[in-house]
Coordinates of C-alpha atoms and ligand atoms in Angstrom, one line a residue:
M159 CA 15.2 31.4 13.2
S160 CA 12.1 32.6 11.5
G161 CA 9.3 30.2 10.4
R162 CA 8.5 27.1 12.4
P163 CA 11.0 24.5 13.5
F164 CA 10.5 21.0 12.1
L165 CA 10.2 18.3 14.8
Q166 CA 10.6 15.1 12.8
I167 CA 11.9 12.9 15.5
P168 CA 9.8 9.7 16.0
G169 CA 8.1 11.3 19.0
P170 CA 7.4 13.6 20.7
T171 CA 5.5 14.8 17.6
N172 CA 4.1 18.1 16.4
L173 CA 1.2 19.6 18.4
P174 CA -1.7 20.7 16.3
E175 CA -2.7 24.3 17.2
R176 CA -6.2 23.0 18.0
I177 CA -4.8 20.7 20.7
V178 CA -2.6 23.5 22.1
R179 CA -5.7 25.7 22.3
A180 CA -7.8 22.9 23.9
M181 CA -5.2 22.7 26.7
S182 CA -4.8 26.4 27.0
R183 CA -7.5 26.9 29.6
P184 CA -7.9 27.1 33.3
V185 CA -7.6 23.9 35.3
I186 CA -10.9 22.6 36.5
D187 CA -11.9 20.8 39.7
H188 CA -11.1 17.1 39.1
R189 CA -13.9 16.1 41.4
S190 CA -16.5 18.1 39.4
P191 CA -19.2 16.8 37.0
E192 CA -17.5 18.6 34.2
F193 CA -14.3 16.6 34.8
A194 CA -16.3 13.3 35.0
A195 CA -17.8 14.1 31.6
L196 CA -14.3 14.7 30.2
T197 CA -13.1 11.2 31.4
R198 CA -16.3 9.6 30.1
A199 CA -15.6 11.1 26.7
V200 CA -12.0 10.0 26.3
V201 CA -12.1 6.5 27.6
P202 CA -14.6 5.0 25.0
A203 CA -12.7 6.8 22.1
L204 CA -9.4 5.4 23.4
R205 CA -11.0 1.9 23.4
Q206 CA -11.7 2.4 19.7
V207 CA -8.1 3.4 19.1
F208 CA -6.9 0.2 20.8
G209 CA -9.4 -1.8 18.9
T210 CA -11.2 -3.2 21.9
R211 CA -14.7 -3.6 23.2
E212 CA -13.8 -5.7 26.2
G213 CA -10.5 -4.1 27.3
A214 CA -10.3 -1.5 30.2
V215 CA -8.4 1.7 29.6
I216 CA -6.2 3.1 32.4
I217 CA -4.6 6.6 32.1
Y218 CA -1.6 7.5 34.2
P219 CA 0.2 10.8 34.5
A220 CA 3.4 9.2 33.3
S221 CA 5.4 8.5 30.2
G222 CA 5.8 5.2 28.2
T223 CA 8.4 4.0 30.7
G224 CA 5.8 4.4 33.4
A225 CA 3.3 2.5 31.3
W226 CA 5.8 -0.3 30.9
E227 CA 6.0 -0.6 34.7
A228 CA 2.2 -0.4 35.0
S229 CA 1.7 -3.2 32.4
L230 CA 4.1 -5.5 34.4
V231 CA 3.5 -4.9 38.1
N232 CA -0.3 -5.4 37.8
V233 CA -0.1 -8.9 36.4
L234 CA 3.3 -10.4 37.4
A235 CA 4.7 -11.3 40.8
P236 CA 8.4 -11.0 41.5
G237 CA 10.3 -14.1 40.5
Q238 CA 7.8 -15.0 37.8
R239 CA 9.3 -15.8 34.4
V240 CA 8.7 -13.8 31.3
L241 CA 10.0 -14.2 27.7
A242 CA 10.9 -11.1 25.7
F243 CA 12.4 -10.3 22.3
E244 CA 15.5 -8.2 21.9
H245 CA 15.7 -6.6 18.5
G246 CA 16.2 -3.0 19.2
H247 CA 16.8 -0.4 21.9
F248 CA 13.2 -0.3 23.2
S249 CA 12.6 -4.0 23.3
A250 CA 15.9 -4.3 25.3
L251 CA 14.7 -1.6 27.7
F252 CA 11.3 -3.2 28.1
A253 CA 13.1 -6.4 29.1
Q254 CA 15.4 -4.6 31.4
T255 CA 12.5 -2.9 33.1
A256 CA 11.0 -6.3 33.8
R257 CA 14.4 -7.5 35.2
N258 CA 14.7 -4.4 37.4
L259 CA 11.2 -5.1 38.8
G260 CA 12.3 -8.6 39.9
F261 CA 11.0 -10.8 37.2
E262 CA 13.1 -13.5 35.6
V263 CA 13.5 -12.6 32.0
D264 CA 14.6 -14.9 29.1
I265 CA 15.4 -13.2 25.9
I266 CA 14.9 -14.2 22.2
P267 CA 17.8 -12.3 20.7
L268 CA 17.4 -11.2 17.1
P269 CA 19.5 -8.9 14.8
W270 CA 18.4 -5.2 15.3
G271 CA 16.3 -4.4 12.3
Q272 CA 14.4 -7.7 12.3
P273 CA 10.8 -8.1 13.5
A274 CA 9.8 -10.2 16.5
A275 CA 9.9 -13.8 15.2
A276 CA 6.8 -15.9 15.6
E277 CA 8.4 -19.3 14.8
E278 CA 11.1 -18.7 17.4
L279 CA 8.5 -17.8 19.9
E280 CA 6.5 -20.9 19.2
A281 CA 9.6 -23.1 19.6
R282 CA 10.5 -21.5 22.9
L283 CA 7.0 -21.8 24.3
R284 CA 6.7 -25.5 23.1
A285 CA 9.9 -26.2 25.0
D286 CA 8.6 -24.5 28.1
R287 CA 7.1 -27.5 30.0
G288 CA 8.8 -27.0 33.4
P289 CA 7.1 -26.4 36.7
R290 CA 7.5 -22.6 36.4
P291 CA 6.2 -21.7 32.9
Y292 CA 6.5 -18.2 31.4
Q293 CA 3.7 -16.0 32.7
A294 CA 4.0 -13.4 30.0
V295 CA 5.5 -12.7 26.6
L296 CA 6.7 -9.1 26.0
A297 CA 6.7 -7.6 22.5
V298 CA 7.1 -4.2 21.0
H299 CA 4.7 -3.6 18.1
N300 CA 6.8 -0.9 16.5
E301 CA 10.5 -0.8 17.4
T302 CA 11.2 2.9 17.4
S303 CA 15.0 2.5 17.3
T304 CA 14.9 0.4 14.1
G305 CA 11.7 1.4 12.2
V306 CA 10.4 -2.2 12.3
T307 CA 6.7 -3.2 12.8
S308 CA 6.1 -6.7 14.1
N309 CA 3.1 -8.8 13.4
I310 CA 1.4 -9.1 16.8
G311 CA -1.4 -11.3 15.4
A312 CA 1.3 -13.8 14.3
L313 CA 2.8 -13.8 17.8
R314 CA -0.6 -14.6 19.2
E315 CA -1.1 -17.5 16.7
A316 CA 2.4 -18.8 17.7
M317 CA 1.3 -18.8 21.4
D318 CA -1.9 -20.6 20.5
S319 CA -0.1 -23.2 18.4
A320 CA 2.2 -23.9 21.3
G321 CA -0.8 -24.1 23.6
H322 CA 0.8 -21.7 26.0
E323 CA -1.1 -19.7 28.6
A324 CA 1.3 -16.8 29.0
L325 CA -0.2 -13.3 28.8
L326 CA 0.7 -11.2 25.8
I327 CA 2.0 -7.7 26.8
V328 CA 2.5 -5.3 23.9
D329 CA 4.3 -2.0 23.7
A330 CA 2.3 0.2 21.3
V331 CA 4.1 3.4 22.1
S332 CA 5.1 4.4 18.6
S333 CA 2.3 2.7 16.8
L334 CA -1.0 3.4 18.6
A335 CA -3.2 5.9 16.7
S336 CA -0.9 5.7 13.7
L337 CA -0.9 2.0 12.8
A338 CA -3.9 -0.2 13.1
F339 CA -3.9 -1.9 16.5
C340 CA -6.3 -4.8 17.1
F341 CA -6.4 -5.5 20.8
D342 CA -9.3 -7.9 20.7
D343 CA -8.6 -9.7 17.4
W344 CA -5.0 -10.3 18.5
R345 CA -6.1 -11.2 22.0
V346 CA -3.6 -8.9 23.6
D347 CA -3.7 -9.0 27.3
V348 CA -2.0 -5.7 28.1
A349 CA -1.1 -2.9 25.6
L350 CA 0.5 0.3 26.5
T351 CA 1.4 3.7 25.0
G352 CA 2.4 7.3 25.7
S353 CA 0.7 10.5 24.7
Q354 CA 3.5 12.1 22.7
K355 CA 3.4 10.1 19.5
G356 CA 0.4 9.2 17.4
L357 CA -1.9 10.9 19.9
M358 CA -0.4 14.3 19.0
L359 CA -0.1 15.4 22.6
P360 CA 2.8 16.6 24.7
P361 CA 4.6 13.9 26.8
G362 CA 2.9 13.2 30.1
L363 CA 0.3 10.5 29.8
G364 CA 1.0 6.7 30.0
I365 CA -2.0 4.8 28.8
V366 CA -2.6 1.1 29.3
C367 CA -5.4 -1.2 28.0
A368 CA -6.0 -4.4 29.9
S369 CA -8.0 -7.5 28.9
P370 CA -10.5 -9.1 31.3
R371 CA -8.0 -11.9 31.8
A372 CA -5.3 -9.4 32.8
I373 CA -7.7 -7.5 35.1
E374 CA -8.5 -10.8 36.7
R375 CA -4.8 -11.7 37.1
G376 CA -4.3 -8.3 38.8
Q377 CA -7.2 -8.7 41.2
S378 CA -5.4 -11.0 43.6
G379 CA -1.9 -11.3 42.0
G380 CA 0.8 -9.0 40.7
S381 CA 3.6 -7.3 42.5
P382 CA 3.5 -4.9 45.5
R383 CA 2.5 -1.6 43.9
N384 CA 1.0 1.7 44.7
F385 CA 0.9 4.4 42.0
F386 CA 0.6 2.0 39.1
D387 CA -2.0 -0.2 40.8
W388 CA -4.8 -0.1 38.3
R389 CA -7.5 -1.5 40.7
P390 CA -8.3 1.9 42.4
I391 CA -8.1 3.7 39.1
L392 CA -10.6 1.3 37.4
R393 CA -12.9 1.7 40.4
D394 CA -12.9 5.5 40.4
S395 CA -12.8 5.9 36.6
A396 CA -16.1 4.1 36.3
A397 CA -17.6 7.3 37.7
G398 CA -15.3 9.5 35.7
F399 CA -12.7 10.2 38.4
F400 CA -9.1 9.3 39.5
P401 CA -7.7 8.3 42.9
Y402 CA -5.0 10.9 42.5
T403 CA -4.7 14.4 40.9
P404 CA -4.9 13.7 37.1
A405 CA -3.1 15.6 34.4
T406 CA -6.3 17.7 33.8
L407 CA -5.1 19.8 30.9
L408 CA -3.6 16.9 29.0
L409 CA -7.0 15.2 29.2
F410 CA -8.6 18.2 27.5
G411 CA -5.9 17.9 24.8
L412 CA -6.6 14.1 24.6
R413 CA -10.3 14.8 24.0
E414 CA -9.5 17.1 21.2
A415 CA -7.0 14.7 19.7
L416 CA -9.5 11.9 19.8
T417 CA -12.1 14.1 18.1
M418 CA -9.6 14.8 15.3
L419 CA -8.5 11.2 14.9
V420 CA -11.6 9.1 15.6
V421 CA -14.5 11.4 14.6
E422 CA -13.2 13.7 12.0
E423 CA -10.4 11.9 10.0
G424 CA -11.5 8.4 11.0
L425 CA -9.0 5.8 12.1
D426 CA -8.8 4.2 8.7
G427 CA -8.0 7.6 7.2
V428 CA -5.3 8.1 9.8
Y429 CA -3.7 4.7 9.0
A430 CA -3.9 5.3 5.3
R431 CA -2.3 8.8 5.7
H432 CA 0.6 7.3 7.7
R433 CA 1.0 4.6 5.0
L434 CA 1.1 7.2 2.2
L435 CA 3.6 9.5 4.0
A436 CA 5.8 6.6 4.9
E437 CA 5.8 5.4 1.3
G438 CA 6.9 8.9 0.2
V439 CA 9.8 8.9 2.7
R440 CA 10.9 5.4 1.7
A441 CA 10.9 6.4 -1.9
A442 CA 13.2 9.3 -1.1
V443 CA 15.6 7.1 0.9
H444 CA 15.8 4.7 -2.0
A445 CA 16.4 7.5 -4.5
W446 CA 19.3 8.7 -2.4
G447 CA 20.8 5.3 -2.7
L448 CA 20.6 4.8 1.1
A449 CA 19.3 1.7 2.9
N450 CA 16.4 1.3 5.2
L451 CA 17.6 -0.6 8.3
C452 CA 14.4 -2.7 8.1
A453 CA 15.3 -5.3 5.5
Q454 CA 11.8 -6.8 5.1
P455 CA 9.3 -4.6 3.3
A456 CA 6.4 -6.3 5.0
C457 CA 7.7 -4.9 8.3
Y458 CA 8.5 -1.4 7.2
S459 CA 7.3 1.0 9.9
N460 CA 4.8 3.6 8.7
T461 CA 5.7 5.8 11.6
L462 CA 9.4 6.2 11.2
T463 CA 12.2 5.2 8.9
A464 CA 15.7 4.3 10.2
V465 CA 18.2 5.2 7.4
V466 CA 21.6 3.4 7.4
M467 CA 24.5 5.7 6.9
P468 CA 27.1 5.0 4.2
D469 CA 30.6 4.0 5.5
G470 CA 32.5 6.8 7.0
I471 CA 29.4 9.0 7.6
D472 CA 28.4 9.7 11.1
S473 CA 24.6 10.2 11.5
D474 CA 25.1 12.5 14.4
A475 CA 26.9 15.0 12.2
I476 CA 24.1 15.0 9.7
I477 CA 21.5 15.4 12.4
R478 CA 23.5 18.3 13.9
R479 CA 23.8 20.0 10.5
A480 CA 20.0 19.6 9.9
R481 CA 19.2 21.1 13.2
E482 CA 21.7 24.0 13.2
R483 CA 21.2 24.9 9.5
F484 CA 17.5 24.3 8.9
G485 CA 15.8 23.9 12.4
L486 CA 15.0 20.3 11.4
S487 CA 15.1 17.8 14.3
L488 CA 15.7 14.1 13.3
G489 CA 16.1 11.1 15.5
V490 CA 19.6 9.9 16.4
G491 CA 20.8 6.3 16.3
L492 CA 20.1 4.7 19.7
G493 CA 22.2 2.3 21.7
R494 CA 24.4 0.2 19.4
L495 CA 23.0 2.1 16.4
K496 CA 24.5 5.4 17.6
G497 CA 26.2 7.2 14.7
K498 CA 25.1 4.5 12.3
V499 CA 21.5 5.3 11.6
M500 CA 19.3 8.4 11.4
R501 CA 15.6 8.2 12.1
I502 CA 13.0 10.2 10.2
G503 CA 9.8 10.4 12.2
H504 CA 6.7 10.6 10.0
L505 CA 3.9 10.2 12.5
G506 CA 1.3 12.2 14.3
A507 CA 0.0 15.6 12.9
L508 CA 1.7 15.6 9.5
N509 CA 0.9 16.1 5.9
E510 CA 2.5 15.7 2.5
L511 CA 4.0 19.2 2.2
E512 CA 5.6 18.8 5.7
V513 CA 7.1 15.5 4.6
L514 CA 8.5 17.2 1.5
A515 CA 10.0 20.0 3.5
T516 CA 11.6 17.5 5.8
L517 CA 13.1 15.6 3.0
G518 CA 14.3 18.8 1.3
G519 CA 16.1 19.8 4.4
L520 CA 17.6 16.4 5.0
E521 CA 18.7 16.1 1.4
M522 CA 20.7 19.4 1.8
A523 CA 22.2 18.3 5.2
L524 CA 23.2 14.9 3.7
L525 CA 24.9 16.6 0.7
E526 CA 26.7 19.1 2.9
C527 CA 28.0 16.3 5.1
G528 CA 29.5 14.4 2.1
V529 CA 26.8 12.0 1.1
P530 CA 26.9 11.9 -2.7
L531 CA 23.4 12.5 -4.0
A532 CA 21.6 14.6 -6.6
L533 CA 19.7 17.5 -5.0
G534 CA 16.0 17.1 -5.5
S535 CA 16.2 13.3 -6.2
G536 CA 14.6 12.3 -2.9
V537 CA 12.1 15.0 -2.9
A538 CA 11.0 14.2 -6.5
A539 CA 10.7 10.5 -5.7
C540 CA 8.5 11.3 -2.8
Q541 CA 6.4 13.7 -5.0
H542 CA 5.9 10.9 -7.4
V543 CA 4.4 8.8 -4.6
F544 CA 2.2 11.7 -3.6
V545 CA 0.9 12.7 -7.0
R546 CA -0.3 9.1 -7.6
A547 CA -2.9 10.0 -4.9
P548 CA -5.3 11.9 -7.2
A549 CA -7.6 13.5 -4.6
G550 CA -4.8 14.2 -2.1
L551 CA -4.8 12.4 1.2
P552 CA -7.5 9.8 1.8
R553 CA -9.0 11.6 4.7
Q554 CA -12.2 9.7 5.0
G555 CA -10.7 6.2 5.3
G556 CA -10.4 3.5 2.7
P557 CA -7.2 2.2 1.2
S558 CA -4.4 4.5 0.3
P559 CA -4.6 5.5 -3.4
A560 CA -0.8 5.0 -3.5
E561 CA -1.3 1.3 -2.5
P562 CA -0.9 -1.1 -5.4
A563 CA -4.2 -2.6 -6.5
Ligands
PLP1683 N1 8.6 2.1 24.0 C1 8.9 2.6 22.8 C2 8.6 1.8 21.5 C3 9.3 3.9 22.6 O1 9.5 4.4 21.4 C4 9.6 4.7 23.8 C5 10.1 6.1 23.6 O2 10.3 6.6 22.6 C6 9.3 4.1 25.0 C7 8.8 2.9 25.1 C8 9.6 4.9 26.3 O3 8.6 5.9 26.4 P1 8.9 7.2 27.2 O4 10.1 7.9 26.6 O5 7.6 8.0 27.0 O6 9.1 6.9 28.6

């Protein structure tokens, strides 16, 4: 197929040419001063992205799944109790990871498509007065299977109101560097992400941010661990090095990505762009007469939209059609949502015209697969959102022009 393929799954995301070029270079000695300078450049910028002054950043050659494991084994000992939400595929897998590692996991079950519920958390923590209290609460900031963003600050407030001492461990895999993350303000203890989403890199890095309290917990506690033990990593990275062979070229890519996000566009601009693009996609979905799986507008995800299929329409068929006819990749329904929803990724390196092309392709695939819609309706609705932004994308920060006053 001529032209470029459209990778609009909710991660991995499109790689900017600049990042490809930054990684297209010889590997350097990871014990050299040049390498130490690279580490010293990326760690403070990552801290900014997490929204922390105090937190320590640990970078693993791993994926988000590895970062889940790292976030758990450093602060929890086998047999300790944790409380987790289940309201989507990834929150369920995060909880299962904890179970597999030998922790005792209690679940707050919620309908898929709902955000993590602060009131329910507070009630469960208030009732937790036994001799073996929960040691951690697990939450997913942005549920990638349902397109729902949860209010992490509200979860922290619920924990405070219950007067509970558990650590707050947050998966920010499909939110970090696309949605504002306030590690310090929300007093998160451990946050984790992967490189392949908002950071616009290939898969291959698992990144964790740990609070002083979490670091302290890990000093003498935690589980038996080796590769994910953050203690030797923190020791060596103070001098710019790693206790193992790092993913050198990905770190060059990371430095370039952070320059683009933090220095050039500015994080407020990045968040405003994601908000605008997401509003355009949601307007299109609405114009097609289809439903967003997320029923609460306050929790709409600005990194992906999960679209509910009309009765009798299999999302896999539409996704196949979009891929085969137009070279457009969209996210399938995961777990119990298989065939029922289709996910449009709108995060990472992305602009208005790319969103319009994605919607144009999807609109044709939907029509060809039997969804009754007027061609152009979704694209036009999205254009109306975008033309309200008079000077184009708000690249230098500030509120989105498409935001109501
Ligand atoms: N958590 C969330 C919210 C995710 O979206 C994903 C993957 O998409 C993961 C965890 C797992 O990450 P990985 O596939 O990089 O192991």
